[in-house]
Amino acid sequence: MEVHKFDLLYTQDKIACRIRELGEEISRDYAEKDPILIGVLKGCVIFLADLIRNINIPIEVEFISASSYNGNMTAENQVAMVGGPKVSIKGRHILLVEGVVDSGHTVRALIDRLILQEPASIAVVTLLDKPVCRKVEVNIAYKGFDAGDHFVIGFGLDAAQKYRNLPFIGKVIG
Ligand code: IMP
Ligand code: MG
Protein backbone atom coordinates (compact mmCIF):
# COMPACT_ATOMS: atom_id res chain seq x y z
CA MET A 1 0.00 0.00 0.00
CA GLU A 2 1.24 3.45 -0.91
CA VAL A 3 1.57 5.70 2.13
CA HIS A 4 0.84 9.41 1.83
CA LYS A 5 2.14 12.20 4.04
CA PHE A 6 -0.44 14.77 4.94
CA ASP A 7 -0.99 17.90 7.03
CA LEU A 8 -4.12 18.64 9.00
CA LEU A 9 -6.37 21.04 7.07
CA TYR A 10 -9.71 21.07 8.97
CA THR A 11 -10.26 19.65 12.45
CA GLN A 12 -13.20 17.52 13.54
CA ASP A 13 -14.58 20.41 15.60
CA LYS A 14 -14.36 22.89 12.76
CA ILE A 15 -16.05 20.46 10.37
CA ALA A 16 -18.85 19.72 12.85
CA CYS A 17 -19.49 23.46 13.33
CA ARG A 18 -19.64 24.13 9.61
CA ILE A 19 -21.94 21.18 8.94
CA ARG A 20 -24.28 22.44 11.65
CA GLU A 21 -24.42 25.82 9.87
CA LEU A 22 -25.07 24.18 6.50
CA GLY A 23 -27.85 22.06 8.01
CA GLU A 24 -29.49 25.17 9.46
CA GLU A 25 -29.25 27.02 6.14
CA ILE A 26 -30.72 24.12 4.19
CA SER A 27 -33.49 23.65 6.76
CA ARG A 28 -34.42 27.31 6.33
CA ASP A 29 -34.15 27.43 2.54
CA TYR A 30 -36.02 24.15 1.92
CA ALA A 31 -38.59 24.33 4.72
CA GLU A 32 -41.61 23.89 2.46
CA LYS A 33 -39.87 22.04 -0.36
CA ASP A 34 -39.71 18.39 0.74
CA PRO A 35 -36.28 17.99 -0.91
CA ILE A 36 -34.49 14.83 -1.99
CA LEU A 37 -30.79 14.75 -1.07
CA ILE A 38 -28.86 12.66 -3.58
CA GLY A 39 -25.46 11.65 -2.25
CA VAL A 40 -22.64 11.10 -4.74
CA LEU A 41 -20.87 7.92 -3.66
CA LYS A 42 -18.51 7.25 -2.16
CA GLY A 43 -17.02 10.59 -1.09
CA CYS A 44 -20.32 11.92 0.25
CA VAL A 45 -20.95 9.30 2.91
CA ILE A 46 -19.55 10.82 6.09
CA PHE A 47 -20.57 14.35 5.17
CA LEU A 48 -24.10 13.27 4.20
CA ALA A 49 -24.55 11.26 7.40
CA ASP A 50 -23.62 14.29 9.51
CA LEU A 51 -25.45 16.81 7.33
CA ILE A 52 -28.84 15.09 7.39
CA ARG A 53 -28.71 14.86 11.20
CA ASN A 54 -28.41 18.65 11.22
CA ILE A 55 -31.44 19.15 8.96
CA ASN A 56 -34.71 19.49 10.85
CA ILE A 57 -37.26 19.45 8.00
CA PRO A 58 -38.67 16.45 6.11
CA ILE A 59 -36.19 15.13 3.53
CA GLU A 60 -35.55 11.98 1.51
CA VAL A 61 -32.14 10.44 0.78
CA GLU A 62 -31.00 8.70 -2.39
CA PHE A 63 -27.57 7.83 -3.80
CA ILE A 64 -25.81 7.89 -7.12
CA SER A 65 -22.40 6.52 -7.96
CA ALA A 66 -19.96 8.39 -10.19
CA SER A 67 -16.36 7.87 -11.19
CA SER A 68 -14.33 10.28 -13.25
CA TYR A 69 -11.47 9.26 -15.48
CA ASN A 70 -8.51 11.20 -16.78
CA GLY A 71 -7.55 10.89 -20.42
CA ASN A 72 -8.30 12.30 -23.80
CA MET A 73 -11.99 11.57 -23.72
CA THR A 74 -14.49 14.35 -24.17
CA ALA A 75 -15.90 15.94 -21.03
CA GLU A 76 -19.23 14.13 -21.46
CA ASN A 77 -17.49 10.76 -21.65
CA GLN A 78 -15.29 11.29 -18.64
CA VAL A 79 -17.83 10.40 -16.00
CA ALA A 80 -19.31 6.94 -15.48
CA MET A 81 -22.55 6.86 -13.51
CA VAL A 82 -24.25 3.95 -11.79
CA GLY A 83 -27.50 3.81 -9.88
CA GLY A 84 -29.44 6.92 -9.14
CA PRO A 85 -32.63 7.79 -7.31
CA LYS A 86 -35.11 4.94 -7.02
CA VAL A 87 -38.02 7.37 -6.78
CA SER A 88 -39.34 9.79 -9.40
CA ILE A 89 -37.62 13.17 -9.10
CA LYS A 90 -39.99 14.90 -11.55
CA GLY A 91 -41.15 18.17 -9.99
CA ARG A 92 -39.03 17.58 -6.85
CA HIS A 93 -36.34 19.81 -5.34
CA ILE A 94 -32.95 18.08 -5.49
CA LEU A 95 -29.83 18.67 -3.41
CA LEU A 96 -26.84 16.90 -4.92
CA VAL A 97 -24.40 16.16 -2.09
CA GLU A 98 -20.66 15.77 -2.91
CA GLY A 99 -17.52 15.34 -0.84
CA VAL A 100 -15.34 17.51 -3.09
CA VAL A 101 -15.79 19.39 -6.37
CA ASP A 102 -12.56 19.70 -8.36
CA SER A 103 -12.77 20.14 -12.15
CA GLY A 104 -16.56 20.14 -11.92
CA HIS A 105 -16.94 17.36 -14.54
CA THR A 106 -18.59 14.89 -12.17
CA VAL A 107 -21.21 17.26 -10.81
CA ARG A 108 -21.84 18.77 -14.25
CA ALA A 109 -22.44 15.30 -15.76
CA LEU A 110 -24.74 14.30 -12.90
CA ILE A 111 -26.77 17.50 -13.21
CA ASP A 112 -27.05 17.07 -16.98
CA ARG A 113 -28.35 13.56 -16.43
CA LEU A 114 -30.76 14.32 -13.56
CA ILE A 115 -32.22 17.34 -15.33
CA LEU A 116 -33.65 15.02 -18.01
CA GLN A 117 -36.06 13.78 -15.34
CA GLU A 118 -37.45 17.31 -14.94
CA PRO A 119 -36.90 18.06 -11.24
CA ALA A 120 -38.23 21.41 -9.95
CA SER A 121 -34.67 22.45 -9.04
CA ILE A 122 -31.17 21.06 -8.52
CA ALA A 123 -28.65 22.64 -6.14
CA VAL A 124 -25.16 21.40 -5.26
CA VAL A 125 -23.92 20.91 -1.69
CA THR A 126 -20.25 20.04 -1.23
CA LEU A 127 -18.10 19.67 1.85
CA LEU A 128 -15.01 20.88 -0.01
CA ASP A 129 -14.67 23.03 -3.07
CA LYS A 130 -11.63 23.65 -5.26
CA PRO A 131 -12.78 26.56 -7.47
CA VAL A 132 -9.25 27.22 -8.73
CA CYS A 133 -9.28 23.72 -10.30
CA ARG A 134 -12.55 24.22 -12.16
CA LYS A 135 -12.66 23.22 -15.83
CA VAL A 136 -16.41 23.39 -16.37
CA GLU A 137 -18.78 25.86 -14.76
CA VAL A 138 -20.80 24.57 -11.81
CA ASN A 139 -22.81 26.65 -9.38
CA ILE A 140 -22.21 25.56 -5.77
CA ALA A 141 -25.16 26.54 -3.59
CA TYR A 142 -23.73 25.30 -0.27
CA LYS A 143 -20.07 24.64 0.49
CA GLY A 144 -18.30 23.61 3.66
CA PHE A 145 -14.78 24.84 2.98
CA ASP A 146 -12.37 25.86 0.27
CA ALA A 147 -9.56 23.41 -0.33
CA GLY A 148 -7.36 25.54 -2.61
CA ASP A 149 -5.71 23.21 -5.09
CA HIS A 150 -4.72 20.66 -2.44
CA PHE A 151 -5.46 16.96 -2.75
CA VAL A 152 -7.57 16.39 0.32
CA ILE A 153 -8.26 13.17 2.22
CA GLY A 154 -10.34 12.05 5.16
CA PHE A 155 -13.96 12.56 6.19
CA GLY A 156 -15.05 10.27 3.35
CA LEU A 157 -12.46 11.39 0.80
CA ASP A 158 -9.86 8.95 -0.45
CA ALA A 159 -6.47 8.65 -2.03
CA ALA A 160 -6.48 5.31 -3.90
CA GLN A 161 -9.50 4.24 -1.80
CA LYS A 162 -7.72 4.71 1.52
CA TYR A 163 -8.08 7.33 4.30
CA ARG A 164 -11.88 7.75 4.02
CA ASN A 165 -12.11 6.86 7.72
CA LEU A 166 -9.95 9.75 8.99
CA PRO A 167 -12.29 11.86 11.17
CA PHE A 168 -10.68 15.14 10.00
CA ILE A 169 -9.61 16.58 6.63
CA GLY A 170 -5.97 16.45 5.64
CA LYS A 171 -4.04 17.76 2.64
CA VAL A 172 -1.61 15.41 0.98
CA ILE A 173 1.94 16.74 0.98
CA GLY A 174 3.82 13.77 -0.42
P1 IMP B 1 -14.25 16.48 -10.49
O1 IMP B 1 -15.11 15.68 -11.44
O2 IMP B 1 -12.92 16.84 -11.13
O3 IMP B 1 -14.94 17.69 -9.92
O4 IMP B 1 -13.80 15.57 -9.32
C1 IMP B 1 -14.67 15.05 -8.48
C2 IMP B 1 -14.22 13.71 -8.02
O5 IMP B 1 -12.79 13.49 -8.08
C3 IMP B 1 -14.63 13.63 -6.61
O6 IMP B 1 -15.92 13.09 -6.48
C4 IMP B 1 -13.53 12.79 -6.01
O7 IMP B 1 -13.87 11.43 -6.15
C5 IMP B 1 -12.30 13.05 -6.85
N1 IMP B 1 -11.44 14.10 -6.24
C6 IMP B 1 -11.16 15.31 -6.76
N2 IMP B 1 -10.34 16.00 -5.96
C7 IMP B 1 -10.12 15.22 -4.88
C8 IMP B 1 -9.37 15.40 -3.67
O8 IMP B 1 -8.73 16.43 -3.40
N3 IMP B 1 -9.40 14.36 -2.79
C9 IMP B 1 -10.08 13.21 -3.02
N4 IMP B 1 -10.80 13.00 -4.12
C10 IMP B 1 -10.82 14.00 -5.06
MG1 MG C 1 -11.73 9.15 -5.31
Coordinates of N, CA and C and ligand atoms in Angstrom, one line a residue:
M1 N 0.8 -1.2 0.0 CA 0.0 0.0 0.0 C 0.9 1.3 0.0
E2 N 0.5 2.2 -0.9 CA 1.2 3.4 -0.9 C 0.9 4.3 0.3
V3 N 1.9 4.9 0.9 CA 1.6 5.7 2.1 C 1.7 7.2 1.8
H4 N 0.8 8.0 2.1 CA 0.8 9.4 1.8 C 1.1 10.2 3.1
K5 N 1.9 11.3 2.9 CA 2.1 12.2 4.0 C 1.1 13.3 3.9
F6 N 0.5 13.7 5.0 CA -0.4 14.8 4.9 C -0.4 15.7 6.1
D7 N -0.8 16.9 5.9 CA -1.0 17.9 7.0 C -2.5 18.0 7.4
L8 N -2.7 18.4 8.6 CA -4.1 18.6 9.0 C -4.6 19.9 8.3
L9 N -5.8 19.9 7.7 CA -6.4 21.0 7.1 C -7.6 21.6 7.9
Y10 N -8.5 20.7 8.2 CA -9.7 21.1 9.0 C -10.0 20.0 10.1
T11 N -10.1 20.5 11.3 CA -10.3 19.6 12.4 C -11.7 19.1 12.5
Q12 N -11.9 18.1 13.3 CA -13.2 17.5 13.5 C -14.2 18.6 14.0
D13 N -13.7 19.4 15.0 CA -14.6 20.4 15.6 C -15.0 21.4 14.6
K14 N -14.1 21.9 13.8 CA -14.4 22.9 12.8 C -15.4 22.3 11.7
I15 N -15.2 21.1 11.3 CA -16.1 20.5 10.4 C -17.5 20.3 11.0
A16 N -17.5 19.9 12.2 CA -18.9 19.7 12.9 C -19.6 21.0 12.9
C17 N -18.9 22.1 13.3 CA -19.5 23.5 13.3 C -20.0 23.9 12.0
R18 N -19.2 23.7 11.0 CA -19.6 24.1 9.6 C -20.8 23.3 9.1
I19 N -20.8 22.0 9.4 CA -21.9 21.2 8.9 C -23.2 21.6 9.7
R20 N -23.1 22.0 10.9 CA -24.3 22.4 11.7 C -24.9 23.7 11.0
E21 N -24.0 24.6 10.6 CA -24.4 25.8 9.9 C -25.1 25.5 8.5
L22 N -24.5 24.6 7.8 CA -25.1 24.2 6.5 C -26.4 23.6 6.7
G23 N -26.6 22.7 7.7 CA -27.9 22.1 8.0 C -28.9 23.1 8.3
E24 N -28.5 24.1 9.1 CA -29.5 25.2 9.5 C -29.9 25.9 8.2
E25 N -28.9 26.3 7.4 CA -29.2 27.0 6.1 C -30.2 26.2 5.2
I26 N -29.9 25.0 5.1 CA -30.7 24.1 4.2 C -32.1 24.0 4.8
S27 N -32.2 23.8 6.1 CA -33.5 23.6 6.8 C -34.3 24.9 6.5
R28 N -33.7 26.0 6.6 CA -34.4 27.3 6.3 C -34.9 27.4 4.9
D29 N -33.9 27.2 4.0 CA -34.2 27.4 2.5 C -35.1 26.4 1.9
Y30 N -35.2 25.2 2.5 CA -36.0 24.1 1.9 C -37.2 23.8 2.8
A31 N -37.6 24.6 3.7 CA -38.6 24.3 4.7 C -39.9 23.8 4.1
E32 N -40.3 24.3 3.0 CA -41.6 23.9 2.5 C -41.4 23.1 1.2
K33 N -40.2 22.6 1.0 CA -39.9 22.0 -0.4 C -39.7 20.5 -0.4
D34 N -39.8 19.8 0.7 CA -39.7 18.4 0.7 C -38.6 17.9 -0.2
P35 N -37.3 18.3 0.0 CA -36.3 18.0 -0.9 C -35.8 16.5 -0.8
I36 N -35.2 16.1 -2.0 CA -34.5 14.8 -2.0 C -33.0 15.1 -2.0
L37 N -32.2 14.6 -1.0 CA -30.8 14.8 -1.1 C -30.2 13.5 -1.8
I38 N -29.5 13.8 -2.9 CA -28.9 12.7 -3.6 C -27.4 12.7 -3.3
G39 N -26.9 11.7 -2.6 CA -25.5 11.6 -2.2 C -24.7 11.0 -3.4
V40 N -23.5 11.6 -3.7 CA -22.6 11.1 -4.7 C -21.6 10.2 -4.1
L41 N -21.8 8.9 -4.3 CA -20.9 7.9 -3.7 C -19.5 7.9 -4.3
K42 N -18.4 7.6 -3.6 CA -18.5 7.3 -2.2 C -18.1 8.4 -1.3
G43 N -17.6 9.5 -1.9 CA -17.0 10.6 -1.1 C -18.0 11.3 -0.2
C44 N -19.3 11.2 -0.5 CA -20.3 11.9 0.3 C -20.6 11.3 1.6
V45 N -20.3 10.1 1.9 CA -20.9 9.3 2.9 C -20.9 9.9 4.3
I46 N -19.7 10.3 4.7 CA -19.5 10.8 6.1 C -20.2 12.2 6.2
F47 N -20.0 13.0 5.2 CA -20.6 14.3 5.2 C -22.1 14.3 5.2
L48 N -22.6 13.4 4.3 CA -24.1 13.3 4.2 C -24.7 12.8 5.5
A49 N -24.0 11.8 6.1 CA -24.5 11.3 7.4 C -24.6 12.4 8.5
D50 N -23.6 13.2 8.5 CA -23.6 14.3 9.5 C -24.6 15.4 9.1
L51 N -24.6 15.7 7.8 CA -25.5 16.8 7.3 C -26.9 16.5 7.6
I52 N -27.4 15.3 7.3 CA -28.8 15.1 7.4 C -29.3 15.1 8.9
R53 N -28.3 14.8 9.8 CA -28.7 14.9 11.2 C -28.7 16.3 11.7
N54 N -28.3 17.2 10.9 CA -28.4 18.6 11.2 C -29.5 19.4 10.4
I55 N -30.3 18.6 9.7 CA -31.4 19.2 9.0 C -32.7 18.8 9.7
N56 N -33.5 19.8 10.0 CA -34.7 19.5 10.8 C -36.0 19.7 10.1
I57 N -36.0 19.4 8.8 CA -37.3 19.5 8.0 C -37.4 18.1 7.3
P58 N -38.6 17.7 6.8 CA -38.7 16.5 6.1 C -37.8 16.4 4.8
I59 N -37.0 15.3 4.7 CA -36.2 15.1 3.5 C -36.2 13.7 3.1
E60 N -35.8 13.4 1.9 CA -35.6 12.0 1.5 C -34.1 11.9 1.1
V61 N -33.5 10.7 1.1 CA -32.1 10.4 0.8 C -32.0 9.4 -0.3
E62 N -31.3 9.7 -1.3 CA -31.0 8.7 -2.4 C -29.5 8.8 -2.7
F63 N -29.0 7.8 -3.5 CA -27.6 7.8 -3.8 C -27.4 7.6 -5.3
I64 N -26.2 8.2 -5.8 CA -25.8 7.9 -7.1 C -24.3 7.7 -7.1
S65 N -23.8 6.8 -8.0 CA -22.4 6.5 -8.0 C -21.8 7.1 -9.2
A66 N -20.6 7.8 -9.0 CA -20.0 8.4 -10.2 C -18.5 8.2 -10.1
S67 N -17.8 7.9 -11.2 CA -16.4 7.9 -11.2 C -15.9 8.7 -12.4
S68 N -14.9 9.5 -12.1 CA -14.3 10.3 -13.2 C -13.0 9.7 -13.7
Y69 N -12.7 9.8 -14.9 CA -11.5 9.3 -15.5 C -10.7 10.4 -16.1
N70 N -9.3 10.3 -16.0 CA -8.5 11.2 -16.8 C -8.2 10.6 -18.1
G71 N -7.9 11.4 -19.1 CA -7.6 10.9 -20.4 C -8.0 11.9 -21.5
N72 N -8.0 11.4 -22.7 CA -8.3 12.3 -23.8 C -9.8 12.2 -24.2
M73 N -10.6 11.7 -23.4 CA -12.0 11.6 -23.7 C -12.6 12.9 -23.6
T74 N -13.8 13.1 -24.3 CA -14.5 14.4 -24.2 C -15.1 14.5 -22.8
A75 N -15.4 15.7 -22.4 CA -15.9 15.9 -21.0 C -17.1 15.1 -20.7
E76 N -18.0 14.9 -21.7 CA -19.2 14.1 -21.5 C -18.9 12.7 -21.2
N77 N -17.8 12.2 -21.8 CA -17.5 10.8 -21.6 C -16.6 10.5 -20.4
Q78 N -16.3 11.5 -19.7 CA -15.3 11.3 -18.6 C -15.9 10.7 -17.4
V79 N -17.2 10.8 -17.3 CA -17.8 10.4 -16.0 C -18.7 9.2 -16.2
A80 N -18.5 8.1 -15.4 CA -19.3 6.9 -15.5 C -20.3 7.0 -14.3
M81 N -21.6 6.8 -14.6 CA -22.5 6.9 -13.5 C -23.3 5.5 -13.3
V82 N -23.5 5.2 -12.1 CA -24.3 3.9 -11.8 C -25.3 4.3 -10.8
G83 N -26.4 3.6 -10.9 CA -27.5 3.8 -9.9 C -28.2 5.1 -10.1
G84 N -28.7 5.7 -9.0 CA -29.4 6.9 -9.1 C -30.7 6.8 -8.3
P85 N -31.5 7.8 -8.2 CA -32.6 7.8 -7.3 C -33.6 6.7 -7.7
K86 N -34.2 6.0 -6.8 CA -35.1 4.9 -7.0 C -36.5 5.5 -7.1
V87 N -36.7 6.7 -6.7 CA -38.0 7.4 -6.8 C -38.0 8.4 -7.9
S88 N -39.2 8.8 -8.4 CA -39.3 9.8 -9.4 C -38.9 11.1 -8.8
I89 N -38.1 11.8 -9.6 CA -37.6 13.2 -9.1 C -38.3 14.3 -9.9
K90 N -39.2 13.9 -10.8 CA -40.0 14.9 -11.5 C -40.7 15.9 -10.6
G91 N -40.5 17.1 -10.8 CA -41.1 18.2 -10.0 C -40.6 18.3 -8.6
R92 N -39.6 17.5 -8.2 CA -39.0 17.6 -6.9 C -37.8 18.5 -6.8
H93 N -37.5 19.0 -5.6 CA -36.3 19.8 -5.3 C -35.2 18.9 -4.9
I94 N -34.1 19.0 -5.7 CA -33.0 18.1 -5.5 C -31.8 18.8 -4.9
L95 N -31.1 18.2 -3.9 CA -29.8 18.7 -3.4 C -28.8 17.6 -3.7
L96 N -27.9 17.9 -4.6 CA -26.8 16.9 -4.9 C -25.7 17.1 -3.9
V97 N -25.4 16.0 -3.2 CA -24.4 16.2 -2.1 C -23.1 15.5 -2.4
E98 N -22.0 16.2 -2.5 CA -20.7 15.8 -2.9 C -19.7 15.9 -1.8
G99 N -18.6 15.2 -1.8 CA -17.5 15.3 -0.8 C -16.6 16.5 -1.3
V100 N -16.2 16.5 -2.6 CA -15.3 17.5 -3.1 C -15.6 17.8 -4.6
V101 N -15.6 19.0 -4.9 CA -15.8 19.4 -6.4 C -14.5 20.0 -6.8
D102 N -13.9 19.3 -7.8 CA -12.6 19.7 -8.4 C -12.7 20.3 -9.7
S103 N -12.6 19.6 -10.8 CA -12.8 20.1 -12.2 C -14.2 20.5 -12.4
G104 N -15.1 19.9 -11.7 CA -16.6 20.1 -11.9 C -17.2 19.1 -12.9
H105 N -16.4 18.3 -13.5 CA -16.9 17.4 -14.5 C -18.0 16.4 -13.9
T106 N -17.7 15.9 -12.8 CA -18.6 14.9 -12.2 C -20.0 15.5 -11.9
V107 N -20.0 16.6 -11.2 CA -21.2 17.3 -10.8 C -22.0 17.8 -12.1
R108 N -21.2 18.3 -13.0 CA -21.8 18.8 -14.3 C -22.6 17.6 -15.0
A109 N -21.9 16.5 -15.1 CA -22.4 15.3 -15.8 C -23.7 14.8 -15.0
L110 N -23.6 14.8 -13.7 CA -24.7 14.3 -12.9 C -25.9 15.2 -13.1
I111 N -25.7 16.5 -13.0 CA -26.8 17.5 -13.2 C -27.4 17.3 -14.6
D112 N -26.5 17.2 -15.6 CA -27.1 17.1 -17.0 C -27.9 15.8 -17.1
R113 N -27.6 14.8 -16.4 CA -28.4 13.6 -16.4 C -29.7 13.7 -15.6
L114 N -29.6 14.2 -14.4 CA -30.8 14.3 -13.6 C -31.8 15.3 -14.1
I115 N -31.3 16.3 -14.8 CA -32.2 17.3 -15.3 C -33.2 16.8 -16.4
L116 N -32.8 15.7 -17.0 CA -33.6 15.0 -18.0 C -34.9 14.5 -17.4
Q117 N -34.9 14.3 -16.0 CA -36.1 13.8 -15.3 C -36.9 14.9 -14.8
E118 N -36.6 16.1 -15.2 CA -37.4 17.3 -14.9 C -37.7 17.6 -13.5
P119 N -36.7 17.6 -12.6 CA -36.9 18.1 -11.2 C -37.3 19.5 -11.2
A120 N -37.9 20.0 -10.1 CA -38.2 21.4 -10.0 C -37.0 22.3 -9.8
S121 N -35.9 21.7 -9.2 CA -34.7 22.4 -9.0 C -33.6 21.5 -8.7
I122 N -32.3 21.8 -9.0 CA -31.2 21.1 -8.5 C -30.1 22.0 -8.0
A123 N -29.7 21.8 -6.7 CA -28.6 22.6 -6.1 C -27.5 21.7 -5.6
V124 N -26.3 22.2 -5.7 CA -25.2 21.4 -5.3 C -24.7 21.8 -3.8
V125 N -24.5 20.7 -3.0 CA -23.9 20.9 -1.7 C -22.6 20.1 -1.7
T126 N -21.5 20.8 -1.3 CA -20.3 20.0 -1.2 C -19.5 20.4 0.0
L127 N -18.9 19.4 0.6 CA -18.1 19.7 1.9 C -16.9 20.5 1.5
L128 N -16.2 20.2 0.4 CA -15.0 20.9 0.0 C -15.1 21.3 -1.5
D129 N -14.6 22.5 -1.7 CA -14.7 23.0 -3.1 C -13.3 23.5 -3.5
K130 N -12.9 23.2 -4.7 CA -11.6 23.6 -5.3 C -11.9 24.5 -6.5
P131 N -12.4 25.7 -6.3 CA -12.8 26.6 -7.5 C -11.6 26.9 -8.4
V132 N -10.4 26.9 -7.9 CA -9.3 27.2 -8.7 C -8.9 26.1 -9.7
C133 N -9.5 24.9 -9.4 CA -9.3 23.7 -10.3 C -10.4 23.5 -11.3
R134 N -11.4 24.4 -11.3 CA -12.6 24.2 -12.2 C -12.2 24.2 -13.7
K135 N -12.8 23.3 -14.4 CA -12.7 23.2 -15.8 C -14.0 23.4 -16.5
V136 N -15.1 23.1 -15.8 CA -16.4 23.4 -16.4 C -17.2 24.1 -15.3
E137 N -18.1 25.0 -15.7 CA -18.8 25.9 -14.8 C -19.8 25.1 -14.0
V138 N -19.8 25.2 -12.7 CA -20.8 24.6 -11.8 C -21.1 25.6 -10.7
N139 N -22.4 25.8 -10.5 CA -22.8 26.6 -9.4 C -22.9 25.8 -8.1
I140 N -22.2 26.3 -7.1 CA -22.2 25.6 -5.8 C -23.1 26.4 -4.8
A141 N -24.2 25.8 -4.4 CA -25.2 26.5 -3.6 C -24.7 26.5 -2.1
Y142 N -24.2 25.4 -1.7 CA -23.7 25.3 -0.3 C -22.4 24.6 -0.2
K143 N -21.4 25.3 0.4 CA -20.1 24.6 0.5 C -19.6 24.7 1.9
G144 N -18.9 23.6 2.3 CA -18.3 23.6 3.7 C -17.1 24.5 3.7
F145 N -16.1 24.1 2.9 CA -14.8 24.8 3.0 C -14.1 24.9 1.6
D146 N -13.2 25.8 1.4 CA -12.4 25.9 0.3 C -11.2 25.0 0.5
A147 N -10.7 24.3 -0.5 CA -9.6 23.4 -0.3 C -8.4 23.8 -1.2
G148 N -8.4 25.1 -1.7 CA -7.4 25.5 -2.6 C -7.2 24.6 -3.8
D149 N -5.9 24.2 -4.1 CA -5.7 23.2 -5.1 C -5.1 22.0 -4.5
H150 N -5.3 21.8 -3.1 CA -4.7 20.7 -2.4 C -5.5 19.4 -2.8
F151 N -4.8 18.2 -2.7 CA -5.5 17.0 -2.8 C -5.8 16.6 -1.3
V152 N -7.1 16.5 -1.1 CA -7.6 16.4 0.3 C -8.1 15.0 0.6
I153 N -7.9 14.5 1.8 CA -8.3 13.2 2.2 C -9.0 13.2 3.6
G154 N -9.7 12.2 3.9 CA -10.3 12.0 5.2 C -11.8 12.5 5.1
F155 N -12.6 12.2 6.1 CA -14.0 12.6 6.2 C -14.7 12.1 4.9
G156 N -14.4 10.9 4.5 CA -15.1 10.3 3.4 C -14.3 10.3 2.1
L157 N -13.2 11.2 2.0 CA -12.5 11.4 0.8 C -11.2 10.5 0.8
D158 N -10.9 10.0 -0.4 CA -9.9 8.9 -0.5 C -8.7 9.4 -1.3
A159 N -7.6 8.7 -1.1 CA -6.5 8.7 -2.0 C -6.3 7.2 -2.3
A160 N -6.5 6.7 -3.5 CA -6.5 5.3 -3.9 C -7.3 4.5 -2.9
Q161 N -8.5 4.9 -2.6 CA -9.5 4.2 -1.8 C -9.2 4.2 -0.3
K162 N -8.1 4.7 0.1 CA -7.7 4.7 1.5 C -8.0 6.1 2.2
Y163 N -8.0 6.1 3.5 CA -8.1 7.3 4.3 C -9.5 7.9 4.5
R164 N -10.5 7.2 3.9 CA -11.9 7.7 4.0 C -12.3 7.8 5.5
N165 N -11.7 7.0 6.3 CA -12.1 6.9 7.7 C -11.4 7.9 8.6
L166 N -10.5 8.7 8.1 CA -10.0 9.8 9.0 C -11.1 10.7 9.4
P167 N -11.2 11.0 10.7 CA -12.3 11.9 11.2 C -12.1 13.4 10.9
F168 N -11.0 13.7 10.3 CA -10.7 15.1 10.0 C -10.3 15.2 8.5
I169 N -10.0 16.4 8.0 CA -9.6 16.6 6.6 C -8.1 16.9 6.6
G170 N -7.4 16.2 5.8 CA -6.0 16.4 5.6 C -5.7 16.8 4.2
K171 N -4.5 17.5 4.0 CA -4.0 17.8 2.6 C -2.8 16.9 2.4
V172 N -2.7 16.3 1.3 CA -1.6 15.4 1.0 C -0.4 16.3 0.6
I173 N 0.7 16.0 1.3 CA 1.9 16.7 1.0 C 3.1 15.9 0.4
G174 N 2.8 14.6 0.2 CA 3.8 13.8 -0.4 C 3.4 12.3 -0.3
Ligands
IMP1 P1 -14.2 16.5 -10.5 O1 -15.1 15.7 -11.4 O2 -12.9 16.8 -11.1 O3 -14.9 17.7 -9.9 O4 -13.8 15.6 -9.3 C1 -14.7 15.1 -8.5 C2 -14.2 13.7 -8.0 O5 -12.8 13.5 -8.1 C3 -14.6 13.6 -6.6 O6 -15.9 13.1 -6.5 C4 -13.5 12.8 -6.0 O7 -13.9 11.4 -6.1 C5 -12.3 13.0 -6.8 N1 -11.4 14.1 -6.2 C6 -11.2 15.3 -6.8 N2 -10.3 16.0 -6.0 C7 -10.1 15.2 -4.9 C8 -9.4 15.4 -3.7 O8 -8.7 16.4 -3.4 N3 -9.4 14.4 -2.8 C9 -10.1 13.2 -3.0 N4 -10.8 13.0 -4.1 C10 -10.8 14.0 -5.1
MG2 MG -11.7 9.2 -5.3

